[in-house]
PDB file of C-alpha atoms and ligand atoms in Angstrom:
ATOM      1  CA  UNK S 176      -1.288 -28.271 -27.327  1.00 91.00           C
ATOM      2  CA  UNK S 177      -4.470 -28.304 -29.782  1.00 93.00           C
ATOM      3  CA  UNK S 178      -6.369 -31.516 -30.041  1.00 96.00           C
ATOM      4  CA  UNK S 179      -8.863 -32.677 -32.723  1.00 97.00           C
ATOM      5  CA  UNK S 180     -10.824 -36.212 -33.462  1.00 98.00           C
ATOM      6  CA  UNK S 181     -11.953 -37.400 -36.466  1.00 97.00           C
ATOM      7  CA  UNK S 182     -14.921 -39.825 -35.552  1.00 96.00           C
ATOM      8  CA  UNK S 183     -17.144 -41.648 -37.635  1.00 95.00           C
ATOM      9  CA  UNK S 184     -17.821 -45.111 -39.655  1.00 94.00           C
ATOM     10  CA  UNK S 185     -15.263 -46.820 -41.253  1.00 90.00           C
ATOM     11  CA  UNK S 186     -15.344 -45.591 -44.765  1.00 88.00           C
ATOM     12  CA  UNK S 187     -16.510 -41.443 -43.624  1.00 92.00           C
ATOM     13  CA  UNK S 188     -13.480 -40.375 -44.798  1.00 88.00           C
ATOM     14  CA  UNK S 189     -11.688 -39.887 -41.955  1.00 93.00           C
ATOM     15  CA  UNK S 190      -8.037 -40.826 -43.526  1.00 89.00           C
ATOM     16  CA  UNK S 191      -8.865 -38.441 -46.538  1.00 87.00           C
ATOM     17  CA  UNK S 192      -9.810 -35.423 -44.939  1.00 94.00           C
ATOM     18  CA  UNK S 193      -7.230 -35.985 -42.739  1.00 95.00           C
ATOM     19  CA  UNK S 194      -4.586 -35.372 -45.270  1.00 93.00           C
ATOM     20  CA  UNK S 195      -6.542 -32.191 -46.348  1.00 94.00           C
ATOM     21  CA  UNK S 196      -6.423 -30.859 -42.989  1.00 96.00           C
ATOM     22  CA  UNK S 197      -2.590 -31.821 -42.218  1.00 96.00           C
ATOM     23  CA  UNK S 198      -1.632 -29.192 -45.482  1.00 95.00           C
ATOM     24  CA  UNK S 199      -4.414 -26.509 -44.596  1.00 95.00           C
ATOM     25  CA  UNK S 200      -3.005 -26.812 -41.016  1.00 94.00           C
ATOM     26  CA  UNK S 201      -0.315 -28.501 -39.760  1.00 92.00           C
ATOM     27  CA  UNK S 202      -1.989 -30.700 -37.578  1.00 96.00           C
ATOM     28  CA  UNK S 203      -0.054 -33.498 -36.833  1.00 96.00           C
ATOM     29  CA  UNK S 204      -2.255 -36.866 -38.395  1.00 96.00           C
ATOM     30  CA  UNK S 205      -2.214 -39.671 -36.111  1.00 97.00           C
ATOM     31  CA  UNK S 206      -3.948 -42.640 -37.322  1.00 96.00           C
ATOM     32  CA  UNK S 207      -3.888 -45.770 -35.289  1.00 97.00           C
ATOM     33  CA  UNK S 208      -4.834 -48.045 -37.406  1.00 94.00           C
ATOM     34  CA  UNK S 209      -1.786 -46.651 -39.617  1.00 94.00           C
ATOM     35  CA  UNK S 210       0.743 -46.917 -36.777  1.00 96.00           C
ATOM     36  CA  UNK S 211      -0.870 -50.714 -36.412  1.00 97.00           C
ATOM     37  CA  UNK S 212      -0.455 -51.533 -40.073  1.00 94.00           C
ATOM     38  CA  UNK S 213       2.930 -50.384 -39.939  1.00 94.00           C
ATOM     39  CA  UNK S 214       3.567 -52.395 -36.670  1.00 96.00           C
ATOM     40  CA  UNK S 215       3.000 -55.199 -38.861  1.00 95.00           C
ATOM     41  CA  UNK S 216       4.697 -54.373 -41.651  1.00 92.00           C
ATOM     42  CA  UNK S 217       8.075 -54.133 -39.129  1.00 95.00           C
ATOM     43  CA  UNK S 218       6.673 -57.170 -37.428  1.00 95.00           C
ATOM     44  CA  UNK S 219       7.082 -55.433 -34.046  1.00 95.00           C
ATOM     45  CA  UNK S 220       4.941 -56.976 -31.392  1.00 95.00           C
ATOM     46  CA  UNK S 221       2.493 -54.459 -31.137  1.00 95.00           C
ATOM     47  CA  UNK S 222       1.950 -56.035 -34.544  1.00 96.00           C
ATOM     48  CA  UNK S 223       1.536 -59.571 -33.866  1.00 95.00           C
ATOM     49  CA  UNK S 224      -0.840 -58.554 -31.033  1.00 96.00           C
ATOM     50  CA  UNK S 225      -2.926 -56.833 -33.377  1.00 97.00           C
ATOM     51  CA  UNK S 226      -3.187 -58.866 -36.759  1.00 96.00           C
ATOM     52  CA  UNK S 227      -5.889 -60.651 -35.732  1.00 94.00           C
ATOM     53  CA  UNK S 228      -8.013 -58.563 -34.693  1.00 95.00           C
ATOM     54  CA  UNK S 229      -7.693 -56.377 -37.333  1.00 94.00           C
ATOM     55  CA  UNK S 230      -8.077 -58.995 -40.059  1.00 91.00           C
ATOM     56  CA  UNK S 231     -11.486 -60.043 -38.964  1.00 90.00           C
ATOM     57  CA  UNK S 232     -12.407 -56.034 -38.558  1.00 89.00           C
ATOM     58  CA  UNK S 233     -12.566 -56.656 -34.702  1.00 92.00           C
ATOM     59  CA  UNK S 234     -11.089 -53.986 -32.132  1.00 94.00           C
ATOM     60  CA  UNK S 235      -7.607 -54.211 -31.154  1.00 97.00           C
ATOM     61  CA  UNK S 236      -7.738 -54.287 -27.072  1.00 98.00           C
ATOM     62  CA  UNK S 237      -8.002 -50.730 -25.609  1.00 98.00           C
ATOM     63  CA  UNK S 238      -4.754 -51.064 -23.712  1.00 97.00           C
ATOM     64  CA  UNK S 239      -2.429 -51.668 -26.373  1.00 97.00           C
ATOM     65  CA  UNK S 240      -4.497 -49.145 -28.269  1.00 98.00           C
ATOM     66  CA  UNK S 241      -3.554 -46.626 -25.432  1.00 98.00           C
ATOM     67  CA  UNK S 242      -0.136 -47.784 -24.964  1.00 97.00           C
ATOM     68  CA  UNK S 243       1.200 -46.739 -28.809  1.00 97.00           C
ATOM     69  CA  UNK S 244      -0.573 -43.480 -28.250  1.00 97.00           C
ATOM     70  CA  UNK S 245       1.071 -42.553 -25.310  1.00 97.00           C
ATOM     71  CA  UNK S 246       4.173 -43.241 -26.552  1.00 95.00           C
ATOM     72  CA  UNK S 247       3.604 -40.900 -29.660  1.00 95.00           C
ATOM     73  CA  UNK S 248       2.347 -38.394 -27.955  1.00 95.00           C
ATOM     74  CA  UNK S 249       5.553 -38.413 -25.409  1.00 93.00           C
ATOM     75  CA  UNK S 250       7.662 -38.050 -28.431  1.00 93.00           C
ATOM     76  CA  UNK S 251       6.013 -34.606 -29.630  1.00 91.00           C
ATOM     77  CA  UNK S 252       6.737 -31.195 -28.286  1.00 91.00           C
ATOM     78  CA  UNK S 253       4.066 -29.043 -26.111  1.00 88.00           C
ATOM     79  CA  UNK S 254       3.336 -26.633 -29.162  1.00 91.00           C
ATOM     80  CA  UNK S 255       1.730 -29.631 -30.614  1.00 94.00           C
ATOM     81  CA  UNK S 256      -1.749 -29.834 -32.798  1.00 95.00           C
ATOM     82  CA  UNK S 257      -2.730 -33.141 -32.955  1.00 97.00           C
ATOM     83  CA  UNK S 258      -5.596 -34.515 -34.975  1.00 98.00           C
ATOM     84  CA  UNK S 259      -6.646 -38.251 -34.380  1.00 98.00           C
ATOM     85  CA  UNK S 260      -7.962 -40.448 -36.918  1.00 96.00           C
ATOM     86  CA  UNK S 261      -9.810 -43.937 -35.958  1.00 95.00           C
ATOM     87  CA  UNK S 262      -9.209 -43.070 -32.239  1.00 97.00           C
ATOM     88  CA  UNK S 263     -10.541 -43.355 -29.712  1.00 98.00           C
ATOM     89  CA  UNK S 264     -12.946 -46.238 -30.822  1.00 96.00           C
ATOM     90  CA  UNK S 265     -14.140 -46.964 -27.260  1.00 96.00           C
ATOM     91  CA  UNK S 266     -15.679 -45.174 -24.323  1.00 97.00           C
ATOM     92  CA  UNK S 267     -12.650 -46.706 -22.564  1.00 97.00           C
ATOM     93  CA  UNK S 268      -9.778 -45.551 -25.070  1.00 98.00           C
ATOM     94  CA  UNK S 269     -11.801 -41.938 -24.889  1.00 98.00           C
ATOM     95  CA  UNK S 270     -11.496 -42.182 -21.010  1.00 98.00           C
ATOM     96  CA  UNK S 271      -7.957 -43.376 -21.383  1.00 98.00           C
ATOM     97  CA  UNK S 272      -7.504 -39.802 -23.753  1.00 98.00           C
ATOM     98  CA  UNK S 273      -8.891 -37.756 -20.975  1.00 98.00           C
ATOM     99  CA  UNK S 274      -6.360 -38.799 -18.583  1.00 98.00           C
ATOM    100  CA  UNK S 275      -3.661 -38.374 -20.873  1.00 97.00           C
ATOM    101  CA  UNK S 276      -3.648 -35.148 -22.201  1.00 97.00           C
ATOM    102  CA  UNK S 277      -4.516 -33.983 -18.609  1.00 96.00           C
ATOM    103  CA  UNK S 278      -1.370 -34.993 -17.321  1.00 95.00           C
ATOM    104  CA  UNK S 279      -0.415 -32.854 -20.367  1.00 93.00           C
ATOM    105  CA  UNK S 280      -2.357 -29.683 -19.661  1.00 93.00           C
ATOM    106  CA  UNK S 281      -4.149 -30.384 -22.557  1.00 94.00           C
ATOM    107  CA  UNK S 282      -7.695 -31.259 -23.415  1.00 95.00           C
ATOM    108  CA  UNK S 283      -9.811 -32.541 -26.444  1.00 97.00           C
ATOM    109  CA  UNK S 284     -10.691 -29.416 -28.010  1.00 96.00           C
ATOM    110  CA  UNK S 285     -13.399 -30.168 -30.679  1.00 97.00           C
ATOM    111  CA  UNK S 286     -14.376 -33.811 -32.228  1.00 98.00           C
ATOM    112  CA  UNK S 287     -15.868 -33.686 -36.205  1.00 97.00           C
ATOM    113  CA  UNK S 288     -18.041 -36.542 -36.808  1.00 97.00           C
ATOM    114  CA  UNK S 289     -18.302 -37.866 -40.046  1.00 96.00           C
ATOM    115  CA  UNK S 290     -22.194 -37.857 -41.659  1.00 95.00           C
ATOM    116  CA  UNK S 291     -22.096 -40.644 -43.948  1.00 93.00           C
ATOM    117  CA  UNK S 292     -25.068 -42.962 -45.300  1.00 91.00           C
ATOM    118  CA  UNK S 293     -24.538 -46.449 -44.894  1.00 86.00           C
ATOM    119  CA  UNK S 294     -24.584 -47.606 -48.507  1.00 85.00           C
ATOM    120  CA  UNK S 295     -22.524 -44.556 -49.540  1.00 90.00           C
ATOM    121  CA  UNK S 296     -19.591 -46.252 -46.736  1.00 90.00           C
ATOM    122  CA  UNK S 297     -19.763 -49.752 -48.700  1.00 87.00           C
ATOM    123  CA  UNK S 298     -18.824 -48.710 -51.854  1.00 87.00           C
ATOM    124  CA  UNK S 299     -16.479 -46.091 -50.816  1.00 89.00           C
ATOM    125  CA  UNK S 300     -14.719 -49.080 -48.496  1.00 90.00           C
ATOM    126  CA  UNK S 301     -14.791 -51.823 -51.675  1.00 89.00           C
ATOM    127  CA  UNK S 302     -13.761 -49.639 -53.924  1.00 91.00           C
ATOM    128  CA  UNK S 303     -10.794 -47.785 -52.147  1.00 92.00           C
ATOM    129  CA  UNK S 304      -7.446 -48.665 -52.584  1.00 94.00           C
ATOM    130  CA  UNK S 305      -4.146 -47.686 -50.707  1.00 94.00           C
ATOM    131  CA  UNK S 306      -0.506 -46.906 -51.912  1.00 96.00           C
ATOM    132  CA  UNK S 307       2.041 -49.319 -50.601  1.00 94.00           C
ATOM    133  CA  UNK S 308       4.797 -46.977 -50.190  1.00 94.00           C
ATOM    134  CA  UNK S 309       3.377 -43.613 -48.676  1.00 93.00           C
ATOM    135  CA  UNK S 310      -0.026 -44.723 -47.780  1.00 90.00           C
ATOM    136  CA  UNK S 311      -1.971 -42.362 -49.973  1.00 91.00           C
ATOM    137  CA  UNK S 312      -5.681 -43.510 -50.454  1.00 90.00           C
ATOM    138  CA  UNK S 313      -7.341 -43.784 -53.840  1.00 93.00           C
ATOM    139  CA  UNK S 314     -10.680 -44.853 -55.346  1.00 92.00           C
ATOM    140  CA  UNK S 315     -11.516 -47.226 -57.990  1.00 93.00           C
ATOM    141  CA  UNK S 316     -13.829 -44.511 -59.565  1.00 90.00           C
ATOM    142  CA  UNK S 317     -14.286 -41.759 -57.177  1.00 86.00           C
ATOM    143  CA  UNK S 318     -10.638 -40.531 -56.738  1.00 90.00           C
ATOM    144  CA  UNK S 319      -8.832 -43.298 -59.411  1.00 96.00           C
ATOM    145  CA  UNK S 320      -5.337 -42.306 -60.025  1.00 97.00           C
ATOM    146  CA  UNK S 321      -3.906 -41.457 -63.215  1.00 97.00           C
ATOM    147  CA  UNK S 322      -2.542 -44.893 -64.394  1.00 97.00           C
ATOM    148  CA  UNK S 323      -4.436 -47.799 -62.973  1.00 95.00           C
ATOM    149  CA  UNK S 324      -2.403 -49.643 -60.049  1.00 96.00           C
ATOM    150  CA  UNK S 325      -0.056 -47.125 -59.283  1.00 97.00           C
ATOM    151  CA  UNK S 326       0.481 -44.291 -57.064  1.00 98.00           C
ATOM    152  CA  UNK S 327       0.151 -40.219 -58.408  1.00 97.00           C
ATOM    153  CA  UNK S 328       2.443 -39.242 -55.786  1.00 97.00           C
ATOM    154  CA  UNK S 329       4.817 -41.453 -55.096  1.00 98.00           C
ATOM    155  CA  UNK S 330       5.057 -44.359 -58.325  1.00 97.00           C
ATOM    156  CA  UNK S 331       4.205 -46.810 -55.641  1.00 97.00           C
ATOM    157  CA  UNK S 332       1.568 -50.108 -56.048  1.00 97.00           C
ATOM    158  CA  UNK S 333      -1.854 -49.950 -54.977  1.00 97.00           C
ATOM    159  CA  UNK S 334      -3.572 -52.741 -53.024  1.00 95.00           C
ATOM    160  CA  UNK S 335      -6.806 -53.350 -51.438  1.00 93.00           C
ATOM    161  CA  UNK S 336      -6.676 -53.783 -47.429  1.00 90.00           C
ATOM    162  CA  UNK S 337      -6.978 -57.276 -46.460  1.00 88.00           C
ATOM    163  CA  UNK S 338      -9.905 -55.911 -44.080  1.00 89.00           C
ATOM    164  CA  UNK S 339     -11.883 -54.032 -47.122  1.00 91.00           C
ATOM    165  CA  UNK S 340     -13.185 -57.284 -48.399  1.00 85.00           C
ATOM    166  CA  UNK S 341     -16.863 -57.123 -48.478  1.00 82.00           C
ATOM    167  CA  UNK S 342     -17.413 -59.432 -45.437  1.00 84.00           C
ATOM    168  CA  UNK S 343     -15.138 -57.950 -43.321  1.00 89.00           C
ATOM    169  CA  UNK S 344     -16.612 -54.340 -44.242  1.00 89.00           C
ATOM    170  CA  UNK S 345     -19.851 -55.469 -43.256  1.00 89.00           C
ATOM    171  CA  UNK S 346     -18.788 -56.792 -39.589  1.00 90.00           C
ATOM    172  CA  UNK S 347     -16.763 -53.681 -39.162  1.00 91.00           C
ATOM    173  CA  UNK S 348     -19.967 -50.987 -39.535  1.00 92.00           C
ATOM    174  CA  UNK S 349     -21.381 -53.887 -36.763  1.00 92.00           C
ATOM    175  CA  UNK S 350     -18.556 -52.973 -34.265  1.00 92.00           C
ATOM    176  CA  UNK S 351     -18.746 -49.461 -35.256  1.00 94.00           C
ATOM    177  CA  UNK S 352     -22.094 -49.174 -34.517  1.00 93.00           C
ATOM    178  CA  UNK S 353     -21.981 -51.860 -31.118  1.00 93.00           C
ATOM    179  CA  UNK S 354     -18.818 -49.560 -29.892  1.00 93.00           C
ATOM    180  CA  UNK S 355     -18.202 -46.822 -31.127  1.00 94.00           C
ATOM    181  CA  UNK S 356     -21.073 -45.027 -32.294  1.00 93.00           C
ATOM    182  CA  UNK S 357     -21.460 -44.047 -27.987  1.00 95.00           C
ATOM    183  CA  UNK S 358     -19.224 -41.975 -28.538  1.00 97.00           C
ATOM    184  CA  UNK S 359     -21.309 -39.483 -30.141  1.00 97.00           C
ATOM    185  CA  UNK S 360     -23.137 -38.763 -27.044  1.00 97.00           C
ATOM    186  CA  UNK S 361     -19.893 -38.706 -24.864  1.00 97.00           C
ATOM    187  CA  UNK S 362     -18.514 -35.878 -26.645  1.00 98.00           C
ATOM    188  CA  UNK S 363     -21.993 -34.349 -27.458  1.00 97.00           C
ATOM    189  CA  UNK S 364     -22.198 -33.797 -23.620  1.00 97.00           C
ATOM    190  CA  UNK S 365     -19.019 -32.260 -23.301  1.00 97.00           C
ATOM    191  CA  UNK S 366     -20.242 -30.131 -25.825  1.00 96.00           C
ATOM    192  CA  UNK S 367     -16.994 -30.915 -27.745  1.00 97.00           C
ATOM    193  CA  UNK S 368     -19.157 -32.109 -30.723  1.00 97.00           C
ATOM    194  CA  UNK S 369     -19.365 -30.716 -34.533  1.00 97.00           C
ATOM    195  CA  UNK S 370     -21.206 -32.332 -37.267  1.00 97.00           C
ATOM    196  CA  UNK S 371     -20.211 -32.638 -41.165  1.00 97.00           C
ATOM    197  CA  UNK S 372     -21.395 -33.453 -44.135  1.00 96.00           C
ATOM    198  CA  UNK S 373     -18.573 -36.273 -45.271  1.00 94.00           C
ATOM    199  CA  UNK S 374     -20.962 -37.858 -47.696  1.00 92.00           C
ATOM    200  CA  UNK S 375     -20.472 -35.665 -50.871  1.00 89.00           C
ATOM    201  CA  UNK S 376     -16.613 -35.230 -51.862  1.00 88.00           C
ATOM    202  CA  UNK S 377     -13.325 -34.959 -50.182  1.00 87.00           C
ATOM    203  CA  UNK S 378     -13.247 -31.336 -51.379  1.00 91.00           C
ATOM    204  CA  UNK S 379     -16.038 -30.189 -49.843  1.00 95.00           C
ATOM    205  CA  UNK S 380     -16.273 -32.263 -46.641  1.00 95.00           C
ATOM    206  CA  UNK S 381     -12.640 -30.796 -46.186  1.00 96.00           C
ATOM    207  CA  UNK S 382     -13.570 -27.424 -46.497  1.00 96.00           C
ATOM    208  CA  UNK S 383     -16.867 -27.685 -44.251  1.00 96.00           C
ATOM    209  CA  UNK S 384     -14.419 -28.973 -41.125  1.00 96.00           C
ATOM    210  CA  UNK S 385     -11.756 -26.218 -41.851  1.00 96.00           C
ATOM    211  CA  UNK S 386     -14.395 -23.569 -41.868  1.00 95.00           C
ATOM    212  CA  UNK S 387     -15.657 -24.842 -38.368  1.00 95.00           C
ATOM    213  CA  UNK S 388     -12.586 -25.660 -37.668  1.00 94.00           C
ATOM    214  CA  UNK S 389     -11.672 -21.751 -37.969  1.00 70.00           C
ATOM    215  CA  UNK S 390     -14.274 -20.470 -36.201  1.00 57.00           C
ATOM    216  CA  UNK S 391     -13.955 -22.443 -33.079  1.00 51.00           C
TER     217      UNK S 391
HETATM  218  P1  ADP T  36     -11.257 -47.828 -40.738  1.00 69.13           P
HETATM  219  O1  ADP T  36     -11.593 -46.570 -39.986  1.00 69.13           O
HETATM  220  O2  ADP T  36     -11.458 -47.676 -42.201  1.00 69.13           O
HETATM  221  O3  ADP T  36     -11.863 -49.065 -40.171  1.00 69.13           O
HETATM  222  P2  ADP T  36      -8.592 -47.968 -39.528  1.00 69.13           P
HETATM  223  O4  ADP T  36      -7.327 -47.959 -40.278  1.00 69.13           O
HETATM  224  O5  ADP T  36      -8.887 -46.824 -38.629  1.00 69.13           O
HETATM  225  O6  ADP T  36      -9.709 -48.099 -40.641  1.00 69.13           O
HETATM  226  O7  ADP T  36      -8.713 -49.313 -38.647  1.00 69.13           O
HETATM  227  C1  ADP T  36      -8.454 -50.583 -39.171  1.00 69.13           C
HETATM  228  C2  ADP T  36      -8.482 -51.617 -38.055  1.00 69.13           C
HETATM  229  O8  ADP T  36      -7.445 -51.326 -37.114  1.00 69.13           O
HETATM  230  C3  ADP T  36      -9.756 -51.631 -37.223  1.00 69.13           C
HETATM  231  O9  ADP T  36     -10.756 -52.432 -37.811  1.00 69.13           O
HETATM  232  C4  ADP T  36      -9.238 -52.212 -35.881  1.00 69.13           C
HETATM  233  O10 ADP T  36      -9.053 -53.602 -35.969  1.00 69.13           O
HETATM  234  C5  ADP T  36      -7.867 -51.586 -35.763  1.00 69.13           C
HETATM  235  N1  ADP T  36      -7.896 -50.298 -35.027  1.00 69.13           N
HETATM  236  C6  ADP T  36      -7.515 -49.075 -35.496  1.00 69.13           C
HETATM  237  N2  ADP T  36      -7.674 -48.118 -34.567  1.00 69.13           N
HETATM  238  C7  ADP T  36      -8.190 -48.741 -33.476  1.00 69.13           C
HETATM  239  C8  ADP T  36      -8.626 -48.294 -32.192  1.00 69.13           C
HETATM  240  N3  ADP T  36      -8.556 -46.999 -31.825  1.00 69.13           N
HETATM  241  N4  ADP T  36      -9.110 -49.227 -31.330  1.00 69.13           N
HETATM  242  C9  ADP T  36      -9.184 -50.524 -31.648  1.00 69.13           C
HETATM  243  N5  ADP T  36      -8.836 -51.010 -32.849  1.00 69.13           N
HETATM  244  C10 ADP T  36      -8.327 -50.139 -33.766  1.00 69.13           C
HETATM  245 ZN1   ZN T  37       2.442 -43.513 -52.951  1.00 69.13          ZN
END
């Protein structure tokens, strides 16, 4: 088993690049706040737990966090690649990873983080808007799709998260920054860390992780 995070601010990039690493790859994409939006949608109670949180742009408590991604990961196989996206968020959830994929034999084997400037982050978030069918993420002017509203791959509607509101972007760089941004340093030490340049396109932010990806 093969593990990769994704780390930065909200708004790096983290669920685009994802999707151009899953094709290059085969890594399996496991976003939790995906897996919480569509704990919602079902209205399990992982859901309900979570709304809240997640509609003011706070984090959703480490345990429950930890509890979905156990369970996913005990679903997979041991030939498994997995690449995380928005997790872990906490030194606690990163802890909590540790001791999982130990029991598993497995390890975190290299963590990208995101380069981003800040005001480059708040337009990307405002601006970005997400298929309601397959999840695929657009841009008002940076990746639009072909007809306004509606999804290139799929025909589905496009909406704005309830959390991209301009307020709610604001408080979520705060948290980023107050919780997650440690982080850096706990990976840096385990010398797990690679930085890239997210802040240009999706093109060539994707290609600068798959070619350090490759030569790990
Ligand atoms: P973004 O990275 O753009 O903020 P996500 O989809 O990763 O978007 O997260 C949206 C929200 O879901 C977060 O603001 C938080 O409330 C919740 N969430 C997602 N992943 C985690 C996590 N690992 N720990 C705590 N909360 C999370
Ligand atoms: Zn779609």
């Amino acid at each position: 088993m093969q593990t990769i995070i994704l780390l930065g601010a909200p708004g790096a990039g983290k669920g685009t690049l994802a999707e151009g690493v899953r094709q290059a790859t085969g890594f399996i994409h496991v976003s939790t706040g995906d897996m919480l939006r569509a704990a919602i949608k079902e209205e399990r109670s992982t859901g309900l737990e979570a709304r809240a949180f997640m509609e003011a742009g706070e984090l959703v408590p480490d345990d429950l966090i930890l509890r979905i991604v156990r369970e996913r990961l005990a679903q997979g196989q041991p030939s498994d690649c997995y690449m995380f996206d928005g997790f872990p968020r906490t030194i606690e959830q990163a802890r909590g990873l540790d001791a999982t994929l130990a029991e598993l034999q497995a390890q975190v084997n290299q963590v990208f983080l995101l380069e981003v400037p800040t005001e480059v982050i708040v337009s990307r978030l405002s601006g970005r808007r997400i298929c309601k069918s397959c999840g695929a993420v657009y841009h008002v002017t940076n990746i639009p799709s072909k007809v306004e509203g509606v999804c290139d791959q799929c025909g589905g509607t496009l909406y704005q998260r309830p959390d991209d509101s301009e307020e709610t972007v604001l408080n979520r760089l705060e948290v980023y920054q107050r919780q997650t941004a440690s982080l850096i340093e706990f990976y840096e030490s385990k010398g797990v860390l690679v930085r890239v340049n997210a802040g240009t396109t999706p093109q060539a932010a994707t290609a600068e992780l798959l070619s350090k990806l490759a030569s790990a």
